[in-house]
mmCIF file with all atom_site columns, C-alpha atoms in Angstrom:
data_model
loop_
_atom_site.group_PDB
_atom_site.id
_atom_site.type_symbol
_atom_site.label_atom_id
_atom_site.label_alt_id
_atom_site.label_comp_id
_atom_site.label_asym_id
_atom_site.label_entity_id
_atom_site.label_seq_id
_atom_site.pdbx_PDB_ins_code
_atom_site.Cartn_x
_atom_site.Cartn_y
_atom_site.Cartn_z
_atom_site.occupancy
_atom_site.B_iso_or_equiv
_atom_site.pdbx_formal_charge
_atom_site.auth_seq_id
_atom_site.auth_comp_id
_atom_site.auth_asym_id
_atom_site.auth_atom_id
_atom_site.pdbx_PDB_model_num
ATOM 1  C CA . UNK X 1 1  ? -7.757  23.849 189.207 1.00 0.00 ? 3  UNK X CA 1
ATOM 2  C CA . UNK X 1 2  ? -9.053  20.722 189.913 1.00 0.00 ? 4  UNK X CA 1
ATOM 3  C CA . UNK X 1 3  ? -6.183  19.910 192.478 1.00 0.00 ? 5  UNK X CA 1
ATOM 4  C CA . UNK X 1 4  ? -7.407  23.140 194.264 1.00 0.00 ? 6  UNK X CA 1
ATOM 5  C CA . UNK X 1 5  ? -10.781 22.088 194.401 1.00 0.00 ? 7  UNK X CA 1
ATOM 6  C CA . UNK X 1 6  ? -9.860  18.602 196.202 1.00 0.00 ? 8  UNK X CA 1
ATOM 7  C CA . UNK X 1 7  ? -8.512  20.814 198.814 1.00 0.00 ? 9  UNK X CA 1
ATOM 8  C CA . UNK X 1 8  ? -11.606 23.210 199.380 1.00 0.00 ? 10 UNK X CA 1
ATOM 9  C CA . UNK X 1 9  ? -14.691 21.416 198.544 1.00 0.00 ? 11 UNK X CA 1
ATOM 10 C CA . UNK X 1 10 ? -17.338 23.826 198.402 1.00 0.00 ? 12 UNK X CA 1
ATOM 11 C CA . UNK X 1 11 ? -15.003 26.477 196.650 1.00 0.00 ? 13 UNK X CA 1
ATOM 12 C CA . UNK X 1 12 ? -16.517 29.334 194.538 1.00 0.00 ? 14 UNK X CA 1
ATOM 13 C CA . UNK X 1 13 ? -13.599 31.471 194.069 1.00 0.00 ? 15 UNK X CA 1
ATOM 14 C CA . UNK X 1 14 ? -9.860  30.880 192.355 1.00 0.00 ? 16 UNK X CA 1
ATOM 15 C CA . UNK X 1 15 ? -6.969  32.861 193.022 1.00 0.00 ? 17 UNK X CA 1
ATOM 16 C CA . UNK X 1 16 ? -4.003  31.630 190.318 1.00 0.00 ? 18 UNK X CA 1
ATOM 17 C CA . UNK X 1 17 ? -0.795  30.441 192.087 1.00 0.00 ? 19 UNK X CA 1
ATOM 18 C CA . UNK X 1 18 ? 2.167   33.387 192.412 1.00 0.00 ? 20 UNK X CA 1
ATOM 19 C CA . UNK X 1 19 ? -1.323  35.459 191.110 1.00 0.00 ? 21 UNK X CA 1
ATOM 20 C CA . UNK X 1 20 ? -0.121  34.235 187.544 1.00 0.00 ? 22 UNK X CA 1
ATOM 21 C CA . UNK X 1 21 ? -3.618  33.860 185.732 1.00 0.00 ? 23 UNK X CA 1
ATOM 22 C CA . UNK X 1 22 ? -3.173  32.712 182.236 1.00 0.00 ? 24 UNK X CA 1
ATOM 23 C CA . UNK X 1 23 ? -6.095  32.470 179.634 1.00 0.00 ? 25 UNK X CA 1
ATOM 24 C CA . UNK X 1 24 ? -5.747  28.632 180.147 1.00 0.00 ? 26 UNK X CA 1
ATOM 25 C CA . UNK X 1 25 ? -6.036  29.131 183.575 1.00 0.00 ? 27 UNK X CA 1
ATOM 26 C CA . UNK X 1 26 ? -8.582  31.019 183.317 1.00 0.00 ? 28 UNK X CA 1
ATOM 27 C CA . UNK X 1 27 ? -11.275 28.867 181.226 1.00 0.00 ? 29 UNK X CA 1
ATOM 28 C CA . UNK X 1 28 ? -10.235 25.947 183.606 1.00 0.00 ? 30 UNK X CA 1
ATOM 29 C CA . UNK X 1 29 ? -11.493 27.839 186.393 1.00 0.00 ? 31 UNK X CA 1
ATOM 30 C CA . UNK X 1 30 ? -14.345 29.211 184.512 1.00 0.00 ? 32 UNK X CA 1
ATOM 31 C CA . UNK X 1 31 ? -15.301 25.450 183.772 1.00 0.00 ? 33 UNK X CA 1
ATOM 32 C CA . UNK X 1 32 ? -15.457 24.317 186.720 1.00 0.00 ? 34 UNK X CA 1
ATOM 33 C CA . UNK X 1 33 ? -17.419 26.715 187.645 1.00 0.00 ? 35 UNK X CA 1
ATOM 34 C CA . UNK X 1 34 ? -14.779 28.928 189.539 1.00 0.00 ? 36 UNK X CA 1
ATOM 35 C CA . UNK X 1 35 ? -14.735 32.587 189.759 1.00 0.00 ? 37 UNK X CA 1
ATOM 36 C CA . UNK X 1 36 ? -11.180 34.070 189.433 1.00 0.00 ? 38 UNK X CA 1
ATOM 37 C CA . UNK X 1 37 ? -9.984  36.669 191.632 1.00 0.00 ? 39 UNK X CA 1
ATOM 38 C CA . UNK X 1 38 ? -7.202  38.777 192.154 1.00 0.00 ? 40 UNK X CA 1
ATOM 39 C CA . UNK X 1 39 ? -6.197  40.694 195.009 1.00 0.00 ? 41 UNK X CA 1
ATOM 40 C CA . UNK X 1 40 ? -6.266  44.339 195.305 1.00 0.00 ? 42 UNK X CA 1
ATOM 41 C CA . UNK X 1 41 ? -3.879  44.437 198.417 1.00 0.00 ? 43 UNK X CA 1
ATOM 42 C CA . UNK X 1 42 ? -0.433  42.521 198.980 1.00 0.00 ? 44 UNK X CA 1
ATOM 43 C CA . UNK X 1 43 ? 0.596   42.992 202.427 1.00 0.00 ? 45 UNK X CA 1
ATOM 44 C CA . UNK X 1 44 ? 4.430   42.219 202.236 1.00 0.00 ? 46 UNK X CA 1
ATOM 45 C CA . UNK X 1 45 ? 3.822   39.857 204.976 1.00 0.00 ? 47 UNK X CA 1
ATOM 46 C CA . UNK X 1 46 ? 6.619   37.605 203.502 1.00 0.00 ? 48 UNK X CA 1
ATOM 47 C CA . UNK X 1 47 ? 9.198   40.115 204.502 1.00 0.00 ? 49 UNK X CA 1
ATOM 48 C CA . UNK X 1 48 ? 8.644   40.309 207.926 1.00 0.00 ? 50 UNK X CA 1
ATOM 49 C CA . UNK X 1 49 ? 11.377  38.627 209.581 1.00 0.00 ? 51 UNK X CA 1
ATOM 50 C CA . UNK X 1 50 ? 10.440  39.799 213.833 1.00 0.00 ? 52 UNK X CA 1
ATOM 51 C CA . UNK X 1 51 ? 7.603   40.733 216.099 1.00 0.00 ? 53 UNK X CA 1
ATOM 52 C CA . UNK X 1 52 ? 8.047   44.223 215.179 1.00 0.00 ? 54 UNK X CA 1
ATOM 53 C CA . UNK X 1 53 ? 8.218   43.829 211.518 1.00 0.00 ? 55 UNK X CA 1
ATOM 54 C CA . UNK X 1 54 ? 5.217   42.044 211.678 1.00 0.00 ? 56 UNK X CA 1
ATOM 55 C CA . UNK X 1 55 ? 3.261   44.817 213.624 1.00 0.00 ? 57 UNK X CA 1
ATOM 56 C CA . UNK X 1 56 ? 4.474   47.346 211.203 1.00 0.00 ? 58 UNK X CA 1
ATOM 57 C CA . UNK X 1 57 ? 3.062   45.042 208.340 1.00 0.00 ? 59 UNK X CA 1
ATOM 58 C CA . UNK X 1 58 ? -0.024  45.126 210.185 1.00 0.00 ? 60 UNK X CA 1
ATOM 59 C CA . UNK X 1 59 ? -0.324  49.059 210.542 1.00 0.00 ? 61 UNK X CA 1
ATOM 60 C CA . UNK X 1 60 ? 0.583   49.891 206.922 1.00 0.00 ? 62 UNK X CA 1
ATOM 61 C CA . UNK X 1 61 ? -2.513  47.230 206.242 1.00 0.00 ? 63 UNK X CA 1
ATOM 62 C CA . UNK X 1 62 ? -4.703  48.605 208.321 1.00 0.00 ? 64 UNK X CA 1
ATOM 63 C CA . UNK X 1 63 ? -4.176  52.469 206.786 1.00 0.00 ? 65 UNK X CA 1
ATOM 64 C CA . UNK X 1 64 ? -4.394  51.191 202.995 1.00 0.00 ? 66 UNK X CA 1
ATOM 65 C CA . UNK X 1 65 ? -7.012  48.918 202.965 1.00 0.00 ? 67 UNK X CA 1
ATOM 66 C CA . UNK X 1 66 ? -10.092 50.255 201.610 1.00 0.00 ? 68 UNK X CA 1
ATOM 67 C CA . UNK X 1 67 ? -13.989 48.303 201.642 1.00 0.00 ? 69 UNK X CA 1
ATOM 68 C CA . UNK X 1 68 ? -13.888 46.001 199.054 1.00 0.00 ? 70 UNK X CA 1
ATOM 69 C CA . UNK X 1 69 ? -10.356 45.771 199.230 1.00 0.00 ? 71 UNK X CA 1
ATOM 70 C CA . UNK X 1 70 ? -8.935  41.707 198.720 1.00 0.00 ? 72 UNK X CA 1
ATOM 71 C CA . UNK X 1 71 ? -5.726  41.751 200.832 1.00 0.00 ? 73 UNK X CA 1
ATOM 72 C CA . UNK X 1 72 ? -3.004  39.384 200.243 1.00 0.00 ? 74 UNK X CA 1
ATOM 73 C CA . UNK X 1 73 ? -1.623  37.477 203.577 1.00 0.00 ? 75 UNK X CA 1
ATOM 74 C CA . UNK X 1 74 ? 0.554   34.536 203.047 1.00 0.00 ? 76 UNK X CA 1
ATOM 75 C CA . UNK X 1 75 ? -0.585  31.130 205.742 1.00 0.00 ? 77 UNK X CA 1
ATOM 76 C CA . UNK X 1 76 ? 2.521   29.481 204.911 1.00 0.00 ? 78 UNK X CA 1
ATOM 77 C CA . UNK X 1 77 ? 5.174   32.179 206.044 1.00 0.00 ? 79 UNK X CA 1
ATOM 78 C CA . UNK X 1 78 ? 7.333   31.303 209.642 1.00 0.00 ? 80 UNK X CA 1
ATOM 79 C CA . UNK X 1 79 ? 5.791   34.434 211.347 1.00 0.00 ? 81 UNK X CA 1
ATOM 80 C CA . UNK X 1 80 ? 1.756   33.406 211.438 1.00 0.00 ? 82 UNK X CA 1
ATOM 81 C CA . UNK X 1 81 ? 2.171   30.716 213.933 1.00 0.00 ? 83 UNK X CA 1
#
């Protein structure tokens, strides 16, 4: 948790790595002050693999999400650059 802070100063929220929150991970978070989230979406952007499969991603998003919604897009995958 606290690696993840030294990354985003300022942080308020914690999202647990793979979305894997343990109770441990948990009261860490809550110690430092963290609120934990989840999210309520996963977009399946890590199985686009082409142009196209990302613009179908992007239209099955756009009909599910809902207000309030947390969607899940991944900043590390080939296709966001």
């Amino acid at each position: 948790v606290r690696a993840c802070q030294a990354r985003v100063p300022g942080a308020t929220l914690f999202r647990a790595p793979l979305g894997k929150l343990t109770p441990a991970l948990w009261r860490a978070a809550r110690r430092e002050g963290l609120e934990c989230v989840h999210w309520s979406l996963d977009s399946g952007d890590w199985r686009c693999r082409s142009e196209a499969d990302v613009r179908t991603c992007a239209s099955e998003v756009l009909k599910l999400a809902r207000a309030g919604d947390v969607i899940l897009f991944h900043d590390d995958h080939a296709r966001v650059h």
